[in-house]
Coordinates of C-alpha atoms (C1' of nucleotides) in Angstrom, one line a residue:
Chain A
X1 CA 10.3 0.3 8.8
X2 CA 11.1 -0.3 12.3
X3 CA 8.4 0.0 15.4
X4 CA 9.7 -0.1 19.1
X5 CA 6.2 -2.6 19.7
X6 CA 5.8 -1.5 23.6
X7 CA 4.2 -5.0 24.7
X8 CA 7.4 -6.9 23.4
X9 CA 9.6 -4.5 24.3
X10 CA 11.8 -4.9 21.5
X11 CA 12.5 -3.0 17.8
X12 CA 10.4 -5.3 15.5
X13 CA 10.8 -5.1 11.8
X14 CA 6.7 -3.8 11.0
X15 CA 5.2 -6.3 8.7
X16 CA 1.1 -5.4 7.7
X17 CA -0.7 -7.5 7.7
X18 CA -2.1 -6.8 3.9
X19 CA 0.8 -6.3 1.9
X20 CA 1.2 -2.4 1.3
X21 CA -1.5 -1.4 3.6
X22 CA -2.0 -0.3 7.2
X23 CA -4.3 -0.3 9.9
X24 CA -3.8 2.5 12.9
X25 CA -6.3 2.9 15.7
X26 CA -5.4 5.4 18.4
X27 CA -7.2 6.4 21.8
X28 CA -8.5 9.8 21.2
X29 CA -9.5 12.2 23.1
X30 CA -12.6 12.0 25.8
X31 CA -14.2 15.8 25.1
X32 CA -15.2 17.3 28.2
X33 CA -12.8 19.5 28.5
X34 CA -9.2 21.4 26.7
X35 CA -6.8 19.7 24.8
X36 CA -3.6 19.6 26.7
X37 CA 0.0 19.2 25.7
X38 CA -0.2 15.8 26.0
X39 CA -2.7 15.3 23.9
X40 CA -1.1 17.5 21.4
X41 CA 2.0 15.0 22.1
X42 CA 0.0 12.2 21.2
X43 CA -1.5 13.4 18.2
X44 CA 1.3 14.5 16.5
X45 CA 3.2 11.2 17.4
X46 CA 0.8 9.6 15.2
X47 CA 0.4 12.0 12.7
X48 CA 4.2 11.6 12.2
X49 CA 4.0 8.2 12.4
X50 CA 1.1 8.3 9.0
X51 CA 3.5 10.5 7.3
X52 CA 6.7 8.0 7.7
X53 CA 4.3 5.0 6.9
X54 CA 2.8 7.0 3.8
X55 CA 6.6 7.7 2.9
X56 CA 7.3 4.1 2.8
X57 CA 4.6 3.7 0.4
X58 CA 1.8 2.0 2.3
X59 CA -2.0 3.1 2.1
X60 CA -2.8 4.4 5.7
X61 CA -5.8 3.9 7.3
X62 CA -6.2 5.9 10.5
X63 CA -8.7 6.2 12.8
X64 CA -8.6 8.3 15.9
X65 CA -12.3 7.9 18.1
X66 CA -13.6 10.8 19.8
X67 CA -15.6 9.2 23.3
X68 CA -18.6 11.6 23.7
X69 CA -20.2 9.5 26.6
X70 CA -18.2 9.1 29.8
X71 CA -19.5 10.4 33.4
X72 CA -17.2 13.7 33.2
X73 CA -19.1 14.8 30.6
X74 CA -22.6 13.7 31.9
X75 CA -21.4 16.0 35.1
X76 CA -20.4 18.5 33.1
X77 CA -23.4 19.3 31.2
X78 CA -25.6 18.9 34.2
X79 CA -23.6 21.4 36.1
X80 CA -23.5 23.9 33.3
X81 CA -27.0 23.1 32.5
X82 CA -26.2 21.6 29.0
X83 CA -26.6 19.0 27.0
X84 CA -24.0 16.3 26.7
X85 CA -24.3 17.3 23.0
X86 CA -23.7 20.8 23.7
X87 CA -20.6 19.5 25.5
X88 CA -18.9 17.0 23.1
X89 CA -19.8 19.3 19.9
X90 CA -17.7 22.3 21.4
X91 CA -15.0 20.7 22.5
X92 CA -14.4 18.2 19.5
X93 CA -14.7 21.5 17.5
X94 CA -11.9 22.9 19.4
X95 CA -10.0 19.8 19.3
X96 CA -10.1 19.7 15.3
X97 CA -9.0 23.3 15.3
X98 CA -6.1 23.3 18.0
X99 CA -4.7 19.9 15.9
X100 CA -5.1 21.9 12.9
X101 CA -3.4 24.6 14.3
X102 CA 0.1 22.8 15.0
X103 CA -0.5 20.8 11.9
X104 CA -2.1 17.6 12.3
X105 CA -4.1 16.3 9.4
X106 CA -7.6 15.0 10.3
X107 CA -7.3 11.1 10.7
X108 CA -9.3 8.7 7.9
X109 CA -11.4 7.9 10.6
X110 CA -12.9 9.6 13.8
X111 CA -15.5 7.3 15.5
X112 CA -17.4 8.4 18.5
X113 CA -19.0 6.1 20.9
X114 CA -22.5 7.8 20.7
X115 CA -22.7 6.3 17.1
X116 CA -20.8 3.2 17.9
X117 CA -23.5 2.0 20.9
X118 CA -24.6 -1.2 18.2
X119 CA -20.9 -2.7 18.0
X120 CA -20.3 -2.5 21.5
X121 CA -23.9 -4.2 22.3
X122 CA -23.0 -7.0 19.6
X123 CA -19.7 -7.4 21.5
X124 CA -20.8 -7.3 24.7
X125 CA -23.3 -9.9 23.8
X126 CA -20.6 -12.2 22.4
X127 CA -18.6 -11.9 26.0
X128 CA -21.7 -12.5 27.8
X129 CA -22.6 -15.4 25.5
X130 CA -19.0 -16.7 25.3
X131 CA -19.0 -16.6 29.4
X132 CA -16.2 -14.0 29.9
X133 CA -18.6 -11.0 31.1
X134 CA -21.4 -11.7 33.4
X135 CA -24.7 -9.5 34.8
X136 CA -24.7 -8.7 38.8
X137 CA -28.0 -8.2 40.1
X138 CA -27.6 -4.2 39.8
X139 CA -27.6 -5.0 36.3
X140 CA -24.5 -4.0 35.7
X141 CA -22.6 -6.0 33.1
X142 CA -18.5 -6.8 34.1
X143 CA -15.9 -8.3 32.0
X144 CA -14.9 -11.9 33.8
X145 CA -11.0 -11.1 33.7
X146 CA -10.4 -14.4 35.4
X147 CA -12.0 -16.0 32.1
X148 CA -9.1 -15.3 30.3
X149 CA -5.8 -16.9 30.8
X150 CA -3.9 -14.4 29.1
X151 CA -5.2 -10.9 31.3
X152 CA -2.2 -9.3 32.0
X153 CA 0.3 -10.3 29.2
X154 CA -0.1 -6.3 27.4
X155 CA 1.4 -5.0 31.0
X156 CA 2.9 -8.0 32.4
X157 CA 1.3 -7.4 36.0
X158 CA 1.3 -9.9 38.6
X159 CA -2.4 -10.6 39.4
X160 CA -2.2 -11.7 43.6
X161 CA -0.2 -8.3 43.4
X162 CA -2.9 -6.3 41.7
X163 CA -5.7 -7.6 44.0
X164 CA -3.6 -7.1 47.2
X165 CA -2.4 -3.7 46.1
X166 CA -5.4 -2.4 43.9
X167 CA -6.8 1.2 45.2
X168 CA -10.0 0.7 44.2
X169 CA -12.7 0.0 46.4
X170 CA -14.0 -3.6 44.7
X171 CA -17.8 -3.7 44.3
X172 CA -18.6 -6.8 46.0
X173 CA -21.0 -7.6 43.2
X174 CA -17.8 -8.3 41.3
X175 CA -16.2 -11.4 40.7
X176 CA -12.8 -10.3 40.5
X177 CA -11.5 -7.1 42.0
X178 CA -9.9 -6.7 38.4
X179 CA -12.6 -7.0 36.5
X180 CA -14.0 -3.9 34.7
X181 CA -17.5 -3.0 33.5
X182 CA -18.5 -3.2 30.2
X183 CA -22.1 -1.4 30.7
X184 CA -23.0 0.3 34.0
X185 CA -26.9 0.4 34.4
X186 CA -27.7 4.2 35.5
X187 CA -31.2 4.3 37.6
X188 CA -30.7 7.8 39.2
X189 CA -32.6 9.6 36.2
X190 CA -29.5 11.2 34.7
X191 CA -28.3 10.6 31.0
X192 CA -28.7 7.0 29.9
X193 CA -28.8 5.1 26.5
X194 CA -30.8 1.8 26.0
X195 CA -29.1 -1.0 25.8
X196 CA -30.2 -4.8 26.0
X197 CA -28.9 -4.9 29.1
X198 CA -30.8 -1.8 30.4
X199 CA -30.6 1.3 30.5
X200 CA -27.2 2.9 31.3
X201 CA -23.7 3.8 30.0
X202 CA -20.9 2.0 28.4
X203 CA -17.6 1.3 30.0
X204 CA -15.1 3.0 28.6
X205 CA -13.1 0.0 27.3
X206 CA -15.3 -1.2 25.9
X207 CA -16.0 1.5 23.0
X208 CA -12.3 1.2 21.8
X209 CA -12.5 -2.6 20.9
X210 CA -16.4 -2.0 19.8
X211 CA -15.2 0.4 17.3
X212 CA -12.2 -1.1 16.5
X213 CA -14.7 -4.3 15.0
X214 CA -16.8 -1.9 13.2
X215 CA -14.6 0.4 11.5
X216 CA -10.9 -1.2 10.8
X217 CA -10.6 -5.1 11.6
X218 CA -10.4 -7.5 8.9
X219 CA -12.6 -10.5 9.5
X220 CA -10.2 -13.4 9.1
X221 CA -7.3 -11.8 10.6
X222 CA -5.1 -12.7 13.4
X223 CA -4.6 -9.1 14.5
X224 CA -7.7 -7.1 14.6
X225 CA -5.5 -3.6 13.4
X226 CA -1.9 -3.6 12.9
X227 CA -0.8 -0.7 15.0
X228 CA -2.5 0.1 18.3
X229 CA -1.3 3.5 19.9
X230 CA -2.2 5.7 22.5
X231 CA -0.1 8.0 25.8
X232 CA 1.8 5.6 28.2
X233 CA -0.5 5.5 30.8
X234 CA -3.2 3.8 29.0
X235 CA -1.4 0.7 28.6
X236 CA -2.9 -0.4 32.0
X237 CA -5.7 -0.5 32.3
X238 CA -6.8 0.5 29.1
X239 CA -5.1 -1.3 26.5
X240 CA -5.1 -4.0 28.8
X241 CA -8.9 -4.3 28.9
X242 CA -9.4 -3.8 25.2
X243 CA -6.9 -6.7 24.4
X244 CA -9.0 -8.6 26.6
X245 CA -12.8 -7.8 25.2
X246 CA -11.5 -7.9 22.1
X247 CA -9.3 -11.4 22.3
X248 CA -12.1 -13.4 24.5
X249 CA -15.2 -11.4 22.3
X250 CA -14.0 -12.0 18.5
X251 CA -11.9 -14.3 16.7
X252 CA -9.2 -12.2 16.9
X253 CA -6.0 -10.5 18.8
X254 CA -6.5 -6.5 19.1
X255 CA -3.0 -5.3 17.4
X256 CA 0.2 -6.8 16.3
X257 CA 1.8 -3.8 17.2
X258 CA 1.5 -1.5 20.3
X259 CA 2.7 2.1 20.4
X260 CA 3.2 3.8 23.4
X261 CA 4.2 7.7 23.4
X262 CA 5.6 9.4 26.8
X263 CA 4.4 11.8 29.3
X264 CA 4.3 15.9 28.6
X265 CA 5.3 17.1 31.8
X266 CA 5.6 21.1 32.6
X267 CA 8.6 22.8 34.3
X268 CA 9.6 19.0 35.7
X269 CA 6.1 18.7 37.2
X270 CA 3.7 15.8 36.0
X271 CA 0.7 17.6 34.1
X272 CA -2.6 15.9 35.2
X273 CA -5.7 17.0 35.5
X274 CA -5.8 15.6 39.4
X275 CA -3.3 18.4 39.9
X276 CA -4.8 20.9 38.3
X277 CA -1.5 21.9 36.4
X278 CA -3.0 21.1 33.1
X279 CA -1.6 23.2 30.0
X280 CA -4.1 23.6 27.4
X281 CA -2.5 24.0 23.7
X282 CA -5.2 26.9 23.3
X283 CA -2.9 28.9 25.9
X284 CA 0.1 27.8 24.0
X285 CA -0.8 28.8 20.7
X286 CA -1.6 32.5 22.4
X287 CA 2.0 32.9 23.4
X288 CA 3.9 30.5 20.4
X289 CA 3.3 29.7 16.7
X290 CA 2.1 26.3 16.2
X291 CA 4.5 25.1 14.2
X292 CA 7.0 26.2 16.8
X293 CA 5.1 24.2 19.5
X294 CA 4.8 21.3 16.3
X295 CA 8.8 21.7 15.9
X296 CA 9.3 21.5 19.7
X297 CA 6.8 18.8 20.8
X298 CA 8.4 16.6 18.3
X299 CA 12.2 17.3 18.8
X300 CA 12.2 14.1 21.4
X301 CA 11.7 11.1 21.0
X302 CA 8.4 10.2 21.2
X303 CA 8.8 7.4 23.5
X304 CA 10.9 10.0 26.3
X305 CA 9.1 11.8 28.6
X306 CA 9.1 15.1 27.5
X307 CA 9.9 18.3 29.7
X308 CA 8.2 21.4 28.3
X309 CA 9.7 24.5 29.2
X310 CA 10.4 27.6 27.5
X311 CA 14.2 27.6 27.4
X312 CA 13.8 24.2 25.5
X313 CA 11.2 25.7 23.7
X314 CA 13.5 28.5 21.8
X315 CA 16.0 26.7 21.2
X316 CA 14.0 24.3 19.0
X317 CA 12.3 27.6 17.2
X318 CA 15.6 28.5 16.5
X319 CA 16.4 25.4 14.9
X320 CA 13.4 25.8 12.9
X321 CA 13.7 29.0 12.1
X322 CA 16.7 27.8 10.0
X323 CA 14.7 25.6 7.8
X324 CA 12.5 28.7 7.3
X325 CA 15.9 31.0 6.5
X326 CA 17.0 28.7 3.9
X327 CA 13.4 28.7 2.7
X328 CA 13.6 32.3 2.4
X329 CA 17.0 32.2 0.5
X330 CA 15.5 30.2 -2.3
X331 CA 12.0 32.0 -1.7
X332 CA 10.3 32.3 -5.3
X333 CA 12.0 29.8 -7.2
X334 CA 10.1 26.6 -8.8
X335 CA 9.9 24.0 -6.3
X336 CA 12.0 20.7 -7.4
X337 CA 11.2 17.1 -7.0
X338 CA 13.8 14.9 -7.8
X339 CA 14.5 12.4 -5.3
X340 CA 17.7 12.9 -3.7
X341 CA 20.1 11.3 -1.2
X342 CA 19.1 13.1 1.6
X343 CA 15.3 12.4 1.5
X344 CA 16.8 8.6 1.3
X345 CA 18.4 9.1 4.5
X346 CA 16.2 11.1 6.0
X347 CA 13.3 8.1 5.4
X348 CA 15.9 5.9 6.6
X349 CA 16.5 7.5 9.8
X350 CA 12.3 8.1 10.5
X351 CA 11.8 4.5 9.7
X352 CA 13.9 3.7 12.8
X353 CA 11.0 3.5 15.1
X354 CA 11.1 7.5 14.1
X355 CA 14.1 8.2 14.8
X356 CA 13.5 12.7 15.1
X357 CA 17.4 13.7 16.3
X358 CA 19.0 11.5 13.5
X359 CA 16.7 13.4 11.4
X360 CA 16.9 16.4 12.3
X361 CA 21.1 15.9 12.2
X362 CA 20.5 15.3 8.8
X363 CA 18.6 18.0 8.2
X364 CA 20.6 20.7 10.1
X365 CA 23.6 19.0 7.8
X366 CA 21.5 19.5 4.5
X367 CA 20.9 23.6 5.3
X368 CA 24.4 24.0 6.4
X369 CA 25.8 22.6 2.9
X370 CA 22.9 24.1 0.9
X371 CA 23.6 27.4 2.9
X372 CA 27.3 26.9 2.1
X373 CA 27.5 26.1 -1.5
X374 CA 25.2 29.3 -2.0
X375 CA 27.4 31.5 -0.3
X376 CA 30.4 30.1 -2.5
X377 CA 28.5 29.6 -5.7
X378 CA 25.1 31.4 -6.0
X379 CA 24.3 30.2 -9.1
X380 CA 24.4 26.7 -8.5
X381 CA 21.0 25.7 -10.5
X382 CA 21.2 22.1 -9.5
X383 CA 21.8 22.5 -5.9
X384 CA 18.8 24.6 -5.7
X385 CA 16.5 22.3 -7.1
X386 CA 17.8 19.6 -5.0
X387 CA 17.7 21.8 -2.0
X388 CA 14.0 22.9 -3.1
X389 CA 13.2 19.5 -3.6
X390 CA 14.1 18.4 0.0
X391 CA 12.6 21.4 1.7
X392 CA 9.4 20.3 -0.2
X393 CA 10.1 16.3 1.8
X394 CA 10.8 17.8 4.5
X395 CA 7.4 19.5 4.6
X396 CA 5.2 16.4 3.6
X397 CA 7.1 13.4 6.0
X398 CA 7.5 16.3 9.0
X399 CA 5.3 18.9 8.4
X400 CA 7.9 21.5 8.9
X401 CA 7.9 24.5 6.5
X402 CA 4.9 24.8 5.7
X403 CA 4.3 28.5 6.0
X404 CA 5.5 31.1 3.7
X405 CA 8.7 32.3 5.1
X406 CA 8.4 35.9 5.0
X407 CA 5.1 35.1 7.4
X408 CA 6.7 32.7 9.8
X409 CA 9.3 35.4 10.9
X410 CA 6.6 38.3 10.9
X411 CA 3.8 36.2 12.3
X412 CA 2.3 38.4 15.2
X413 CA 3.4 41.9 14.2
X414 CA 0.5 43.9 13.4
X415 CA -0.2 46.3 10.0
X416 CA 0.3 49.2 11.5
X417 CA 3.6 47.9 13.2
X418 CA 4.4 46.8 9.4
X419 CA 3.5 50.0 7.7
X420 CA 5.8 51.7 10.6
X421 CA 8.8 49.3 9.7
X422 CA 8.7 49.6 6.0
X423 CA 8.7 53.4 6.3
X424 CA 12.0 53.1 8.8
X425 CA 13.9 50.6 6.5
X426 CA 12.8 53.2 3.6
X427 CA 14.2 55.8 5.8
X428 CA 17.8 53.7 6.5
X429 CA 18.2 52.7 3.5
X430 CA 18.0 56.7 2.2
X431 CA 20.5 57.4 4.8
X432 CA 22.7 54.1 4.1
X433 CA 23.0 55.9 0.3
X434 CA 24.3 58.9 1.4
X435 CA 26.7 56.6 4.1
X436 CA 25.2 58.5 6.7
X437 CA 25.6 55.5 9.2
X438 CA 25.2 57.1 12.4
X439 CA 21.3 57.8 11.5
X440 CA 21.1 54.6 9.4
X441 CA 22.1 52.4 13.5
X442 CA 19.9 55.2 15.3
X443 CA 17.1 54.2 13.0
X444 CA 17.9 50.1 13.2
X445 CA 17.9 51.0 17.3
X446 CA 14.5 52.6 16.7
X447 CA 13.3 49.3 14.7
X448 CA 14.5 46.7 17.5
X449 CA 12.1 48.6 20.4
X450 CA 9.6 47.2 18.2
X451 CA 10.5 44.1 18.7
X452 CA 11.9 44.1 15.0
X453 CA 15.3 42.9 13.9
X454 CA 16.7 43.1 10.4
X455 CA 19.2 42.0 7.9
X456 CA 20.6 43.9 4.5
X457 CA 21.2 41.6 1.7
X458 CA 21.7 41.7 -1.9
X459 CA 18.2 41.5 -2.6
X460 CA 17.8 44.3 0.2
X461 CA 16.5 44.8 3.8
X462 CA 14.4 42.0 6.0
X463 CA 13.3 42.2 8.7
X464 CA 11.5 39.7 11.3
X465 CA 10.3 39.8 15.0
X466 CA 13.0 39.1 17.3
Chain B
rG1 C1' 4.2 -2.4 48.7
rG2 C1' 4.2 -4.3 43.3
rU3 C1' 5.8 -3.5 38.2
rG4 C1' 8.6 -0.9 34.8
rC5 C1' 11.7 3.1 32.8
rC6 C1' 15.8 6.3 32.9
rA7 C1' 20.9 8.5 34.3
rU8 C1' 25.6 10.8 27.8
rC9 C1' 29.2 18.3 27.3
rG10 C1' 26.3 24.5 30.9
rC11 C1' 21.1 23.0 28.5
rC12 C1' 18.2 19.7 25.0
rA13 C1' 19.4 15.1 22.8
rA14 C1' 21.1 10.5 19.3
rG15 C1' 24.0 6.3 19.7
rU16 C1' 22.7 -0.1 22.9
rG17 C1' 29.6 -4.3 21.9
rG18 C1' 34.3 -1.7 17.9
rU19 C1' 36.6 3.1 20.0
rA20 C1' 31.2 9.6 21.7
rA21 C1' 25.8 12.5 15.9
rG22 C1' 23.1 16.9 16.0
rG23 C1' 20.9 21.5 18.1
rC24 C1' 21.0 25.7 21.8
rC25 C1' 24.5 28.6 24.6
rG26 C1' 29.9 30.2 24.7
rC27 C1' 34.7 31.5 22.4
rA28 C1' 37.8 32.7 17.9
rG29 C1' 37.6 33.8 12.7
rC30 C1' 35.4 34.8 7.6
rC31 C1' 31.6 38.0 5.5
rU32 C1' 29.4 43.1 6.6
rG33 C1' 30.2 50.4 6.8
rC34 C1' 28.8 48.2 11.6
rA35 C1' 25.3 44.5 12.5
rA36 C1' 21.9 40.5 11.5
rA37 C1' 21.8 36.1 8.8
rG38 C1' 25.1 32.5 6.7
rC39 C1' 29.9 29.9 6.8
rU40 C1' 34.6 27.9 9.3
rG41 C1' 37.1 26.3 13.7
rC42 C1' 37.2 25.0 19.2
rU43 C1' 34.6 22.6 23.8
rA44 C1' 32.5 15.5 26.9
rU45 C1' 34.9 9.1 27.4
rC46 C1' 29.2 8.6 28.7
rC47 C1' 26.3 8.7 37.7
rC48 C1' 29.6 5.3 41.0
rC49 C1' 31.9 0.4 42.0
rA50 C1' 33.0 -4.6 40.4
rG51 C1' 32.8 -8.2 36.4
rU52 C1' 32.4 -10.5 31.2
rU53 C1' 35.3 -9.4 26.5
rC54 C1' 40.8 -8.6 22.2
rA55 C1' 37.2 -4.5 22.7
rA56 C1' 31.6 -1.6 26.8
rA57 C1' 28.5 4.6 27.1
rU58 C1' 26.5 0.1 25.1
rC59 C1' 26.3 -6.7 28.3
rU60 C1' 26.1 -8.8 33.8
rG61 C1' 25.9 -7.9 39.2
rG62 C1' 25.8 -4.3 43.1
rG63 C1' 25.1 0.8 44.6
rU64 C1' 23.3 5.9 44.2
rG65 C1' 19.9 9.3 42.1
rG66 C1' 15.5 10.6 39.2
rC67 C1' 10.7 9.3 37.1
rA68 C1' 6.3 6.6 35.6
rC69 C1' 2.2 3.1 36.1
rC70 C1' -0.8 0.4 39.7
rU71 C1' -6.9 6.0 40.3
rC72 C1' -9.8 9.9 35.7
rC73 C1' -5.7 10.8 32.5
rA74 C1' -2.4 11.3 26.1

RNA sequence: GGUGCCAUCGCCAAGUGGUAAGGCCGCAGCCUGCAAAGCUGCUAUCCCCAGUUCAAAUCUGGGUGGCACCUCCA
C-alpha cells in the first residue's frame, strides 16, 4: 500500500507501525452547524481509505473526534437560547445520519472534547512544566512556538514571513505572534469548564493531540498514530499546532503519515462558510440518492479539488447505474466469493495512494466483459459467479452497490405512481400480444410523462425513473 | 506580500522518462416490432517557448492562465 504522505510530499510505501495493524485519527467535525459537502468529502475519503487498509488485511483502528466546545457553539446556544448540549447533540445526530446516508460506516472511535477535558489538562500541564506553553496574566495559557525548533516543518512556512504577514491582530500578552492558545480563561459569565488553570475553554488544537494520547497512541512509539488526516486547509494551522503540542508535550511525534484531502468547491466557487455559499449534504440528499452523491464525491481523486456540479454529477450516476444494471442482470442468483483477478487488480490500483479512475477503469472493463459474455453465452455458470463475486468486492472495498437494484432505479417514485405503472406495462404488454404496437408506444409515451422509462427483456418489462 | 498546487479530447479524469487508461456526450453498426438496456467500432500528442535525453505529457529554465493556504473552515 502506497500513501501520498502530504508533509513529505512524496508516494511512501505505508509501513505501521505494529505489524498488521493501523492507527487513523482524523479531524472531525466541530457541530454547530450542517454538514457540508466537504465534510461529506472528507469523510468518505477516509472511509475509503479503512476499506482499502481492511482489504490489505490490516486491523483498523479509526477514530474520528466530534469537538462539542468551540466559541460558535457557545454563541449559538446563547442566541437560540439553548444549551451547548442541546446544540452539539442535534447536530452530531445529524451528522451520524447524513454519513450514514451516503454510506459511511461509524469510525471505531468518536471522541468529543467535552469528555476528553482530563488529557488535554495532563498535556497542557506537561507543556507548561516542560517550558513550551506559558500563563499571561489574563490567565490565559499559550503554546511557546518559539520553544520548538521544528514549528513549521508540517507546512514548511517561513516564520519572519508569517510574523510580517500574519492577519491576526497579536495579543500583546503573547510571546510570539504565532503562538496559539492552549486554554483561554473566559471571565464574562458565559459557558466555562474548570480547569487548573481557571476557568475557561480549551483551544482548539489542543483537543486533537489531547485525544489523540488518550485514545490511540502507543506509549513507546515514535509516531503517536500512523496516519493523520484531515481537509487541506487544516494543515496550517491545525495540524501544525498539534504536531507541535504533541512533539514538545509527549515523548513522541504526532503521525508518520499525513493525509490531506482537497477542497469541495460549488459551481467553480470556493464553498466557505465566510461566504455563505455552504452546501449542506441534507439539501443534497433531498434532490440525489446518496449513493449517487457517494459515487460522485469519490470519482476524483481525493487529493484534487473537487468541482461539484450537476452535469458532473450525472454523469457519474450514470456510471453507477451500470454497476447497478449488471446487478440487476444477475439479480437473484447466489452471491460468489472466489477470489478473482479483478479484485487483485482492483486492490492493486486502490492501494496506489487510492487510485479511484484506475479503479473504476477496471471496473467499467469488468461489466463490459461480464455484460458481454452474457449476451453471447447466457449460461455461463462460472462467469456469473465470478462476476457475482466481484460485485460483492466491489461493495465491501467501495461501498458501491449496496442497494437492491430494482430500488436504486425506482428510488423516489411513489406507490401510487408504482401501482399506476404496473397496470400500464400490464396494459402494453396485452396489446404487445396481439402486435397492436401503435397502442403498446402510446402507452410507453404515457409511462415516460411520469418520469418512467422501461425496457422489455426475456424475463419481461422494467421499468426505472428516468 | 509569503508559501504551495494545478494546466491532458466538447465535459469529467488517470498516467510523472519509453512512445496518450477510463467515463459522459457525439457518430456509425449489432440486437429490438420500434425503443430502452447491452455489445462493437470511430474521435486528443498532452497551455506556450527553450533546454536535457537515444527517448518527455512526464525532467530543467522562462512565460501565460487558473486555484489554494497564510482568518473560522473538511
Amino acid at each position: 500500500m502506497y500513501i501520498f504522505d502530504s508533509v513529505q510530499k512524496i508516494k511512501r510505501l505505508f509501513t505501521p507501525q505494529n505489524e498488521g495493524k493501523v492507527s487513523l485519527y482524523v479531524c472531525g467535525p466541530t457541530v454547530y452547524d450542517d454538514a457540508h459537502l466537504g465534510h461529506a468529502k472528507s469523510a468518505l475519503v477516509f472511509d475509503l481509505l479503512t476499506r482499502v487498509l481492511k482489504a490489505n488485511g490490516y486491523a483498523v483502528t479509526y477514530a474520528r473526534n466530534i469537538t462539542d466546545i468551540d466559541d460558535k457553539i457557545i454563541k449559538k446556544a446563547q442566541e437560540q437560547n439553548k444549551t451547548i448540549k442541546e446544540i452539539t447533540e442535534f447536530y452530531t445526530e445529524a451528522f451520524h445520519k447524513e454519513m450514514q446516508s451516503i454510506g459511511v460506516s461509524r469510525p471505531d472511535l468518536e471522541p468529543k472534547a467535552t469528555e476528553s477535558l482530563d488529557a488535554m489538562f495532563t498535556l497542557i500541564q506537561k507543556l507548561i512544566d516542560s517550558n513550551h506553553a506559558y500563563k499571561t496574566e489574563d490567565g490565559d495559557v499559550y503554546f511557546d512556538t518559539s520553544s520548538d525548533s521544528e514549528y513549521l516543518s508540517l507546512s514548511k512556512r517561513v516564520q519572519e514571513e508569517e510574523e510580517k504577514q500574519n492577519r491576526v491582530e497579536s495579543s500583546s500578552a503573547k510571546k510570539n505572534s504565532a503562538d496559539f492558545a492552549l486554554w483561554k480563561s473566559v471571565k464574562d459569565g458565559s459557558i466555562t469548564f474548570d480547569s487548573p488553570f481557571g476557568a475557561g475553554r480549551p483551544g482548539w488544537h489542543v483537543e486533537c493531540s489531547a485525544m489523540i494520547e488518550k485514545h490511540l497512541a502507543l506509549p513507546h512509539a515514535k509516531f503517536a498514530v500512523d496516519i493523520h488526516g484531515g481537509g487541506a486547509d487544516l494543515l496550517f494551522p491545525h495540524h501544525e499546532n498539534e504536531a507541535a503540542q504533541t512533539r514538545c508535550g509527549t515523548n513522541h511525534a504526532l503521525a508518520n503519515y499525513w493525509m490531506h484531502n482537497g477542497f469541495v468547491n460549488i459551481d467553480g466557487e470556493k464553498m466557505s462558510k465566510s461566504l455563505g455559499n455552504s452546501f449542506f449534504l441534507k439539501d443534497a440528499l433531498k434532490v440525489y440518492d446518496g449513493e449517487v452523491l457517494r459515487f460522485y464525491l469519490l470519482s476524483t481523486h481525493y487529493r484534487s479539488n473537487f468541482n461539484f456540479n450537476e452535469e458532473d454529477l450525472q454523469s457519474a450516476k450514470k456510471r453507477l447505474d451500470k454497476i447497478y444494471r449488471l446487478k440487476k442482470r444477475l439479480f437473484g442468483l447466489a452471491c460468489g466469493t472466489e477470489k478473482t483477478l479483478f479484485q487483485e487488480e482492483l486492490l492493486k490500483a486502490l492501494s496506489d495512494d487510492l487510485n479511484i479512475s484506475n479503479s473504476l477503469a477496471l471496473i467499467d472493463a469488468m461489466i463490459t466483459h461480464a455484460n458481454e459474455t452474457l449476451d453471447t453465452a447466457g449460461k455461463h455458470k462460472e462467469l456469473k459467479a465470478q462476476t457475482l463475486s466481484n460485485l460483492g468486492y466491489i461493495e465491501e472495498v467501495l461501498g458501491f452497490g449496496m442497494k437492491n437494484p430494482f430500488e436504486y432505479f425506482q428510488s423516489g417514485v411513489d406507490e401510487t405512481t408504482k401501482a399506476k405503472i404496473t397496470e400500464l406495462i400490464f396494459q402494453r404488454d396485452e396489446a404487445k400480444k396481439i402486435k397492436d404496437f401503435i397502442t403498446s408506444d402510446r402507452i410507453r409515451d404515457e409511462i415516460l410523462l411520469y418520469g418512467i422509462g422501461i425496457m422489455d427483456t426475456p424475463q419481461g418489462t422494467f421499468w426505472e425513473k428516468v
